[in-house]
Tab-separated table of C-alpha atoms in Angstrom:
chain	number	residue	atom	x	y	z
A	1	UNK	CA	24.393	-11.323	5.737
A	2	UNK	CA	22.396	-14.320	6.149
A	3	UNK	CA	18.199	-13.708	7.471
A	4	UNK	CA	19.773	-14.878	10.693
A	5	UNK	CA	22.285	-12.737	11.100
A	6	UNK	CA	20.406	-9.643	9.968
A	7	UNK	CA	17.188	-10.864	12.632
A	8	UNK	CA	20.388	-10.705	15.279
A	9	UNK	CA	21.821	-7.245	14.241
A	10	UNK	CA	17.610	-5.540	14.613
A	11	UNK	CA	17.659	-7.191	18.152
A	12	UNK	CA	21.293	-5.897	18.879
A	13	UNK	CA	20.265	-2.443	17.583
A	14	UNK	CA	17.277	-2.220	18.945
A	15	UNK	CA	18.416	-3.649	22.742
A	16	UNK	CA	21.249	-0.598	22.327
A	17	UNK	CA	18.872	1.627	21.099
A	18	UNK	CA	17.117	0.957	24.650
A	19	UNK	CA	19.801	0.390	25.943
A	20	UNK	CA	21.658	4.830	25.537
A	21	UNK	CA	17.761	6.153	26.155
A	22	UNK	CA	17.138	4.408	29.315
A	23	UNK	CA	17.772	7.017	31.409
A	24	UNK	CA	16.589	9.720	29.562
A	25	UNK	CA	12.562	7.817	29.290
A	26	UNK	CA	12.865	7.232	32.960
A	27	UNK	CA	13.767	10.810	33.889
A	28	UNK	CA	10.319	11.669	30.966
A	29	UNK	CA	8.311	9.483	33.364
A	30	UNK	CA	9.341	11.406	36.359
A	31	UNK	CA	8.466	14.798	34.552
A	32	UNK	CA	4.694	12.849	33.250
A	33	UNK	CA	3.753	11.575	36.631
A	34	UNK	CA	1.121	12.842	38.215
A	35	UNK	CA	2.946	13.331	41.525
A	36	UNK	CA	6.302	13.944	42.818
A	37	UNK	CA	7.787	10.409	42.668
A	38	UNK	CA	9.969	10.635	45.488
A	39	UNK	CA	6.220	11.453	47.409
A	40	UNK	CA	4.670	8.250	45.901
A	41	UNK	CA	7.519	5.368	45.627
A	42	UNK	CA	10.563	5.071	47.178
A	43	UNK	CA	13.122	6.020	43.778
A	44	UNK	CA	14.849	2.009	43.619
A	45	UNK	CA	11.238	0.600	43.185
A	46	UNK	CA	10.520	2.991	41.056
A	47	UNK	CA	13.087	2.984	39.701
A	48	UNK	CA	13.077	-0.763	38.584
A	49	UNK	CA	9.092	-0.250	37.484
A	50	UNK	CA	9.369	1.591	34.962
A	51	UNK	CA	12.567	0.289	33.553
A	52	UNK	CA	10.591	-3.251	33.209
A	53	UNK	CA	8.528	-1.651	31.513
A	54	UNK	CA	10.243	0.992	29.618
A	55	UNK	CA	12.102	-2.628	28.698
A	56	UNK	CA	9.635	-4.205	27.513
A	57	UNK	CA	8.273	-1.515	26.068
A	58	UNK	CA	11.885	-1.689	24.075
A	59	UNK	CA	11.866	-5.419	23.519
A	60	UNK	CA	7.766	-5.138	22.013
A	61	UNK	CA	9.292	-2.368	18.884
A	62	UNK	CA	12.259	-4.528	18.637
A	63	UNK	CA	9.806	-7.914	17.953
A	64	UNK	CA	7.695	-5.375	15.521
A	65	UNK	CA	10.624	-3.568	13.178
A	66	UNK	CA	11.816	-7.450	13.202
A	67	UNK	CA	8.705	-8.656	12.250
A	68	UNK	CA	8.469	-6.505	9.435
A	69	UNK	CA	11.969	-7.617	8.414
A	70	UNK	CA	10.374	-10.913	8.016
A	71	UNK	CA	7.389	-10.363	6.238
A	72	UNK	CA	9.494	-8.366	3.797
A	73	UNK	CA	11.588	-10.970	3.555
A	74	UNK	CA	8.554	-13.252	2.651
A	75	UNK	CA	7.092	-10.632	-0.052
A	76	UNK	CA	10.265	-10.943	-2.026
A	77	UNK	CA	10.778	-14.412	-1.122
A	78	UNK	CA	8.804	-14.959	-4.647
A	79	UNK	CA	11.091	-13.145	-6.907
A	80	UNK	CA	13.769	-16.599	-7.355
A	81	UNK	CA	11.151	-18.269	-7.900
A	82	UNK	CA	10.177	-16.088	-10.816
A	83	UNK	CA	13.566	-15.764	-11.645
A	84	UNK	CA	14.020	-19.543	-11.955
A	85	UNK	CA	11.468	-20.075	-13.772
A	86	UNK	CA	12.763	-17.229	-16.318
A	87	UNK	CA	15.354	-19.241	-16.791
A	88	UNK	CA	13.810	-22.358	-17.788
A	89	UNK	CA	12.043	-21.031	-20.559
A	90	UNK	CA	13.808	-20.435	-24.428
A	91	UNK	CA	11.606	-17.857	-25.614
A	92	UNK	CA	12.943	-15.864	-22.938
A	93	UNK	CA	16.876	-13.789	-22.514
A	94	UNK	CA	16.780	-12.021	-19.759
A	95	UNK	CA	20.702	-10.014	-20.430
A	96	UNK	CA	21.096	-9.099	-16.697
A	97	UNK	CA	19.070	-11.845	-14.162
A	98	UNK	CA	20.474	-9.804	-11.217
A	99	UNK	CA	19.447	-6.316	-11.890
A	100	UNK	CA	16.040	-7.834	-12.877
A	101	UNK	CA	15.675	-9.774	-9.588
A	102	UNK	CA	16.747	-6.637	-8.199
A	103	UNK	CA	14.473	-4.239	-10.423
A	104	UNK	CA	11.225	-7.095	-8.957
A	105	UNK	CA	12.264	-7.091	-5.563
A	106	UNK	CA	11.349	-3.434	-4.776
A	107	UNK	CA	8.175	-3.784	-7.397
A	108	UNK	CA	7.305	-6.575	-5.238
A	109	UNK	CA	8.198	-4.790	-1.416
A	110	UNK	CA	5.591	-1.953	-2.893
A	111	UNK	CA	3.157	-3.672	-4.403
A	112	UNK	CA	-0.014	-3.119	-6.468
A	113	UNK	CA	-0.467	0.744	-5.031
A	114	UNK	CA	2.718	1.855	-6.118
A	115	UNK	CA	2.970	-0.305	-9.653
A	116	UNK	CA	1.675	1.529	-13.305
A	117	UNK	CA	1.505	-0.666	-16.326
A	118	UNK	CA	2.396	1.229	-19.682
A	119	UNK	CA	2.078	-0.916	-22.892
A	120	UNK	CA	1.997	-0.278	-26.346
A	121	UNK	CA	-0.460	-1.677	-28.284
A	122	UNK	CA	0.084	-3.368	-31.927
A	123	UNK	CA	2.591	-6.063	-31.992
A	124	UNK	CA	2.192	-6.028	-27.743
A	125	UNK	CA	-0.913	-6.090	-26.647
A	126	UNK	CA	-2.018	-7.918	-29.998
A	127	UNK	CA	-0.586	-10.090	-31.947
A	128	UNK	CA	2.272	-10.115	-34.096
A	129	UNK	CA	0.908	-13.735	-36.583
A	130	UNK	CA	-1.476	-16.036	-35.891
A	131	UNK	CA	-0.992	-20.307	-35.441
A	132	UNK	CA	-0.062	-20.361	-39.425
A	133	UNK	CA	2.561	-17.530	-39.086
A	134	UNK	CA	0.177	-15.275	-41.269
A	135	UNK	CA	1.079	-12.027	-40.409
A	136	UNK	CA	-2.047	-9.971	-38.244
A	137	UNK	CA	-3.006	-6.428	-38.259
A	138	UNK	CA	-1.873	-2.875	-36.499
A	139	UNK	CA	-4.462	-0.157	-35.861
A	140	UNK	CA	-2.975	1.784	-38.221
A	141	UNK	CA	-3.818	-1.544	-41.205
A	142	UNK	CA	-7.876	-2.390	-40.049
A	143	UNK	CA	-7.844	0.094	-43.224
A	144	UNK	CA	-5.708	-1.645	-45.044
A	145	UNK	CA	-7.528	-4.314	-44.785
A	146	UNK	CA	-10.973	-2.934	-45.279
A	147	UNK	CA	-10.510	-0.337	-47.242
A	148	UNK	CA	-9.486	-2.172	-49.939
A	149	UNK	CA	-12.811	-3.918	-50.568
A	150	UNK	CA	-15.000	-0.810	-49.891
A	151	UNK	CA	-12.695	1.743	-52.733
A	152	UNK	CA	-9.838	-0.606	-53.948
A	153	UNK	CA	-8.288	2.111	-55.414
A	154	UNK	CA	-8.221	3.680	-52.499
A	155	UNK	CA	-6.966	0.920	-49.980
A	156	UNK	CA	-4.166	0.819	-52.395
A	157	UNK	CA	-3.017	4.017	-51.475
A	158	UNK	CA	-3.058	2.968	-48.564
A	159	UNK	CA	-0.642	-0.598	-49.136
A	160	UNK	CA	1.462	1.268	-51.455
A	161	UNK	CA	2.815	3.929	-48.205
A	162	UNK	CA	3.332	0.688	-46.174
A	163	UNK	CA	5.390	-0.748	-48.963
A	164	UNK	CA	7.023	2.888	-49.328
A	165	UNK	CA	7.799	3.271	-45.252
A	166	UNK	CA	7.719	0.023	-43.571
A	167	UNK	CA	10.640	-0.466	-44.414
A	168	UNK	CA	12.383	2.267	-43.828
A	169	UNK	CA	11.495	1.743	-39.970
A	170	UNK	CA	13.102	-1.177	-40.234
A	171	UNK	CA	16.444	0.115	-41.970
A	172	UNK	CA	19.184	-1.047	-39.576
A	173	UNK	CA	21.326	1.319	-41.438
A	174	UNK	CA	19.541	4.993	-41.403
A	175	UNK	CA	19.722	6.114	-38.087
A	176	UNK	CA	16.403	7.170	-35.519
A	177	UNK	CA	17.110	10.819	-36.571
A	178	UNK	CA	17.187	10.095	-40.311
A	179	UNK	CA	14.218	7.687	-40.213
A	180	UNK	CA	11.696	10.542	-38.281
A	181	UNK	CA	10.871	12.372	-41.399
A	182	UNK	CA	10.086	9.304	-42.830
A	183	UNK	CA	7.640	8.441	-40.327
A	184	UNK	CA	5.897	11.773	-40.524
A	185	UNK	CA	4.995	12.261	-43.312
A	186	UNK	CA	3.534	8.723	-43.844
A	187	UNK	CA	1.914	8.821	-40.968
A	188	UNK	CA	-0.056	12.332	-42.280
A	189	UNK	CA	-0.795	10.865	-44.934
A	190	UNK	CA	-2.172	7.602	-43.676
A	191	UNK	CA	-4.185	10.156	-41.538
A	192	UNK	CA	-5.524	12.730	-44.583
A	193	UNK	CA	-6.725	10.146	-46.277
A	194	UNK	CA	-8.665	9.018	-43.487
A	195	UNK	CA	-10.472	12.425	-43.260
A	196	UNK	CA	-10.337	13.462	-46.682
A	197	UNK	CA	-12.599	9.483	-47.621
A	198	UNK	CA	-14.700	10.881	-44.046
A	199	UNK	CA	-15.389	8.152	-42.400
A	200	UNK	CA	-18.040	6.905	-39.737
A	201	UNK	CA	-17.715	6.512	-37.227
A	202	UNK	CA	-20.072	3.527	-37.274
A	203	UNK	CA	-18.349	2.254	-40.463
A	204	UNK	CA	-14.950	2.549	-38.234
A	205	UNK	CA	-16.523	0.769	-36.296
A	206	UNK	CA	-17.036	-2.090	-38.375
A	207	UNK	CA	-13.768	-1.820	-39.752
A	208	UNK	CA	-12.861	-3.123	-35.948
A	209	UNK	CA	-15.217	-5.911	-36.008
A	210	UNK	CA	-13.940	-7.863	-39.272
A	211	UNK	CA	-10.152	-6.832	-38.689
A	212	UNK	CA	-7.197	-8.703	-37.857
A	213	UNK	CA	-6.108	-7.638	-35.274
A	214	UNK	CA	-6.644	-10.782	-32.130
A	215	UNK	CA	-5.555	-10.013	-28.972
A	216	UNK	CA	-2.397	-12.053	-26.720
A	217	UNK	CA	-3.596	-15.129	-25.637
A	218	UNK	CA	-3.889	-13.891	-22.076
A	219	UNK	CA	-4.420	-10.224	-22.966
A	220	UNK	CA	-7.633	-9.735	-21.899
A	221	UNK	CA	-7.520	-11.864	-18.632
A	222	UNK	CA	-4.223	-9.504	-17.879
A	223	UNK	CA	-6.367	-6.175	-18.266
A	224	UNK	CA	-8.648	-7.300	-16.288
A	225	UNK	CA	-6.726	-8.295	-13.580
A	226	UNK	CA	-4.444	-4.812	-13.383
A	227	UNK	CA	-8.621	-2.985	-12.956
A	228	UNK	CA	-9.258	-5.963	-10.948
A	229	UNK	CA	-6.410	-4.940	-8.397
A	230	UNK	CA	-6.781	-0.990	-9.528
A	231	UNK	CA	-3.462	-1.224	-11.118
A	232	UNK	CA	-3.150	1.451	-13.825
A	233	UNK	CA	-3.052	0.743	-17.660
A	234	UNK	CA	-1.893	3.515	-19.585
A	235	UNK	CA	-2.128	2.136	-23.500
A	236	UNK	CA	0.602	4.107	-25.285
A	237	UNK	CA	0.137	3.743	-28.849
A	238	UNK	CA	1.764	5.603	-32.015
A	239	UNK	CA	-1.827	3.615	-34.017
A	240	UNK	CA	-4.893	5.025	-33.582
A	241	UNK	CA	-6.658	4.955	-30.286
A	242	UNK	CA	-10.760	5.513	-31.418
A	243	UNK	CA	-9.586	1.865	-33.548
A	244	UNK	CA	-8.303	0.234	-29.456
A	245	UNK	CA	-11.265	2.261	-27.992
A	246	UNK	CA	-13.524	-0.156	-30.131
A	247	UNK	CA	-11.576	-3.125	-30.116
A	248	UNK	CA	-11.331	-3.744	-26.400
A	249	UNK	CA	-15.073	-2.109	-26.066
A	250	UNK	CA	-16.233	-5.398	-28.482
A	251	UNK	CA	-14.267	-8.008	-26.608
A	252	UNK	CA	-13.895	-7.180	-22.793
A	253	UNK	CA	-17.950	-5.250	-23.750
A	254	UNK	CA	-16.248	-2.089	-21.960
A	255	UNK	CA	-12.988	0.036	-21.669
A	256	UNK	CA	-11.576	-0.480	-18.195
A	257	UNK	CA	-12.386	2.083	-16.122
A	258	UNK	CA	-8.196	1.760	-14.844
A	259	UNK	CA	-7.021	2.170	-18.790
A	260	UNK	CA	-5.781	5.594	-20.089
A	261	UNK	CA	-4.655	5.669	-23.942
A	262	UNK	CA	-1.781	8.665	-24.730
A	263	UNK	CA	-2.720	7.250	-29.328
A	264	UNK	CA	-3.411	9.452	-32.925
A	265	UNK	CA	-7.397	9.824	-31.865
A	266	UNK	CA	-9.526	10.819	-34.591
A	267	UNK	CA	-11.589	12.955	-34.185
A	268	UNK	CA	-15.981	13.408	-36.005
A	269	UNK	CA	-17.680	16.084	-36.203
A	270	UNK	CA	-21.287	16.802	-35.274
A	271	UNK	CA	-22.620	13.841	-38.107
A	272	UNK	CA	-19.997	11.240	-36.657
A	273	UNK	CA	-17.930	11.695	-39.769
A	274	UNK	CA	-13.967	11.974	-39.500
A	275	UNK	CA	-13.192	15.373	-39.832
A	276	UNK	CA	-9.340	16.121	-37.882
A	277	UNK	CA	-6.601	13.891	-36.376
A	278	UNK	CA	-5.210	15.229	-32.297
A	279	UNK	CA	-1.760	16.233	-32.071
A	280	UNK	CA	0.823	16.245	-31.907
A	281	UNK	CA	1.093	13.584	-33.473
A	282	UNK	CA	2.731	10.239	-32.267
A	283	UNK	CA	4.996	8.370	-34.536
A	284	UNK	CA	7.088	5.299	-33.905
A	285	UNK	CA	10.060	7.549	-32.424
A	286	UNK	CA	8.131	10.016	-30.353
A	287	UNK	CA	6.619	8.026	-27.977
A	288	UNK	CA	8.814	10.192	-25.311
A	289	UNK	CA	8.192	13.254	-23.074
A	290	UNK	CA	7.720	14.883	-27.340
A	291	UNK	CA	4.101	14.305	-26.977
A	292	UNK	CA	3.853	13.261	-23.060
A	293	UNK	CA	2.848	17.680	-21.833
A	294	UNK	CA	-1.247	17.212	-22.180
A	295	UNK	CA	-0.726	13.443	-20.375
A	296	UNK	CA	1.026	16.072	-17.436
A	297	UNK	CA	-2.219	15.840	-15.003
A	298	UNK	CA	-2.979	12.367	-15.532
A	299	UNK	CA	0.168	11.267	-15.109
A	300	UNK	CA	0.488	14.347	-12.027
A	301	UNK	CA	-2.518	12.304	-10.137
A	302	UNK	CA	-0.474	8.845	-10.636
A	303	UNK	CA	2.243	10.191	-9.217
A	304	UNK	CA	3.034	7.538	-6.272
A	305	UNK	CA	2.828	5.079	-8.640
A	306	UNK	CA	6.776	5.072	-8.823
A	307	UNK	CA	7.191	1.027	-9.948
A	308	UNK	CA	6.891	0.924	-13.631
A	309	UNK	CA	6.478	-1.798	-15.691
A	310	UNK	CA	6.744	-1.419	-19.526
A	311	UNK	CA	5.506	-3.617	-22.618
A	312	UNK	CA	6.742	-3.005	-26.230
A	313	UNK	CA	7.732	-4.231	-29.285
A	314	UNK	CA	10.113	-1.935	-30.869
A	315	UNK	CA	13.153	0.474	-29.887
A	316	UNK	CA	10.884	2.992	-29.897
A	317	UNK	CA	8.768	1.985	-27.071
A	318	UNK	CA	11.734	2.177	-24.656
A	319	UNK	CA	10.846	5.772	-23.532
A	320	UNK	CA	7.224	5.470	-22.833
A	321	UNK	CA	7.624	6.249	-19.073
A	322	UNK	CA	8.640	9.379	-19.422
A	323	UNK	CA	6.146	11.094	-18.324
A	324	UNK	CA	5.922	9.085	-14.798
A	325	UNK	CA	7.174	10.820	-11.892
A	326	UNK	CA	8.861	9.283	-9.682
A	327	UNK	CA	12.112	7.144	-7.892
A	328	UNK	CA	11.262	3.487	-8.745
A	329	UNK	CA	12.526	1.195	-11.067
A	330	UNK	CA	11.107	0.342	-14.774
A	331	UNK	CA	11.720	-3.188	-15.504
A	332	UNK	CA	11.172	-3.253	-19.636
A	333	UNK	CA	9.959	-6.020	-21.206
A	334	UNK	CA	10.043	-6.059	-25.182
A	335	UNK	CA	8.636	-8.553	-27.544
A	336	UNK	CA	11.106	-9.410	-30.802
A	337	UNK	CA	9.316	-10.380	-33.311
A	338	UNK	CA	12.215	-10.172	-36.187
A	339	UNK	CA	14.088	-12.748	-37.682
A	340	UNK	CA	16.529	-14.953	-35.508
A	341	UNK	CA	18.614	-14.599	-37.848
A	342	UNK	CA	18.973	-10.978	-36.800
A	343	UNK	CA	21.893	-11.156	-34.359
A	344	UNK	CA	22.280	-7.333	-34.638
A	345	UNK	CA	18.708	-6.702	-33.783
A	346	UNK	CA	18.348	-9.518	-31.318
A	347	UNK	CA	21.459	-7.626	-29.234
A	348	UNK	CA	19.926	-4.446	-29.804
A	349	UNK	CA	16.986	-5.693	-27.942
A	350	UNK	CA	19.301	-7.155	-25.384
A	351	UNK	CA	20.751	-4.417	-25.063
A	352	UNK	CA	17.356	-1.839	-24.415
A	353	UNK	CA	15.181	-4.081	-22.341
A	354	UNK	CA	15.383	-6.440	-19.142
A	355	UNK	CA	13.386	-9.227	-20.531
A	356	UNK	CA	13.177	-9.940	-24.714
A	357	UNK	CA	10.848	-12.347	-25.443
A	358	UNK	CA	11.081	-14.071	-28.564
A	359	UNK	CA	7.822	-15.104	-30.598
A	360	UNK	CA	5.873	-15.529	-27.550
A	361	UNK	CA	2.106	-14.741	-28.409
A	362	UNK	CA	1.024	-14.426	-24.633
A	363	UNK	CA	1.008	-12.191	-22.208
A	364	UNK	CA	2.027	-14.811	-19.418
A	365	UNK	CA	5.185	-12.982	-18.360
A	366	UNK	CA	4.016	-9.881	-17.663
A	367	UNK	CA	0.821	-12.265	-15.979
A	368	UNK	CA	3.847	-13.620	-13.379
A	369	UNK	CA	4.967	-10.419	-12.959
A	370	UNK	CA	1.430	-8.799	-11.770
A	371	UNK	CA	0.339	-11.877	-9.867
A	372	UNK	CA	3.623	-11.804	-7.519
A	373	UNK	CA	3.134	-8.673	-7.294
A	374	UNK	CA	-0.756	-8.828	-6.132
A	375	UNK	CA	-0.048	-11.615	-4.256
A	376	UNK	CA	1.877	-10.534	-1.511
A	377	UNK	CA	-0.103	-8.033	-0.242
């Protein structure tokens, strides 16, 4: 149905609505009059007077409703422009543009006050590789990089763990269920090495300062724009939450007030030395309802945020929205860092993510989506 047809229907429906209720409204007006109408005005005069008023009121109501619909149309008119931009970008794959456009229209209509962003950190908000194509660090990788300088024997243990379990994490043959015990062993052993060494908070902060974690281009602006428009950012990471906190503090000066962390947190004793890790353990394949229970109160606080922008880079990230109490859409944006020759893996990303970004070192797409939502309100 065209916009003109929709407006015509709006006027027609409101006109019929008034016509069907005119006699009832007149009777209500007579009842509410200060004195009997028969003694104050001749019936024909009153009927004409009240009908005119009621007709004007009905017309005003119809006009307001149509204006509201027009404004809603104006807001969603930006969606085709963004979809056209998506199509023009070679690194963007949108397997079902119709469904993506429908989700975007709902998000634009809801505005910032109904939006929440749930994002992974490693290789999602942070870069996968530098300009030379060299692999950068994850939050766990901060220990791999720095410990080798201070204690080569311990550093080698971190490296050996990665060399053993990383291929299992991305093995195309094993099922997720088969991978989970290996991920639990990898994470658990790595965390034990950190706790047993009793690294101090100051030492870990220095590790972060010297680490090879790098923000994606535009990440700082993206995080700050979410904060400026009061859009919650939930960083849901199977990495180490303290590392993310220290990194944000060092890059942004402070952790934005809109930011909430769900991650593995190092616990420190009274001497500020690592003594344990938070529970439950969060690894790549359990970023779902199994670790959300302790976050119930937080998600209840944002239960009006029915529209979710989900950012991730792995199959383990696609269920990060399970804690949200909502009936609105989730727009899933996936960063694909794998080989273009691995067509099976790329196809799998296309199946589970609404938008797939191939080797994208920026947050341009996420920023454009948020800008579109903010600009229409």
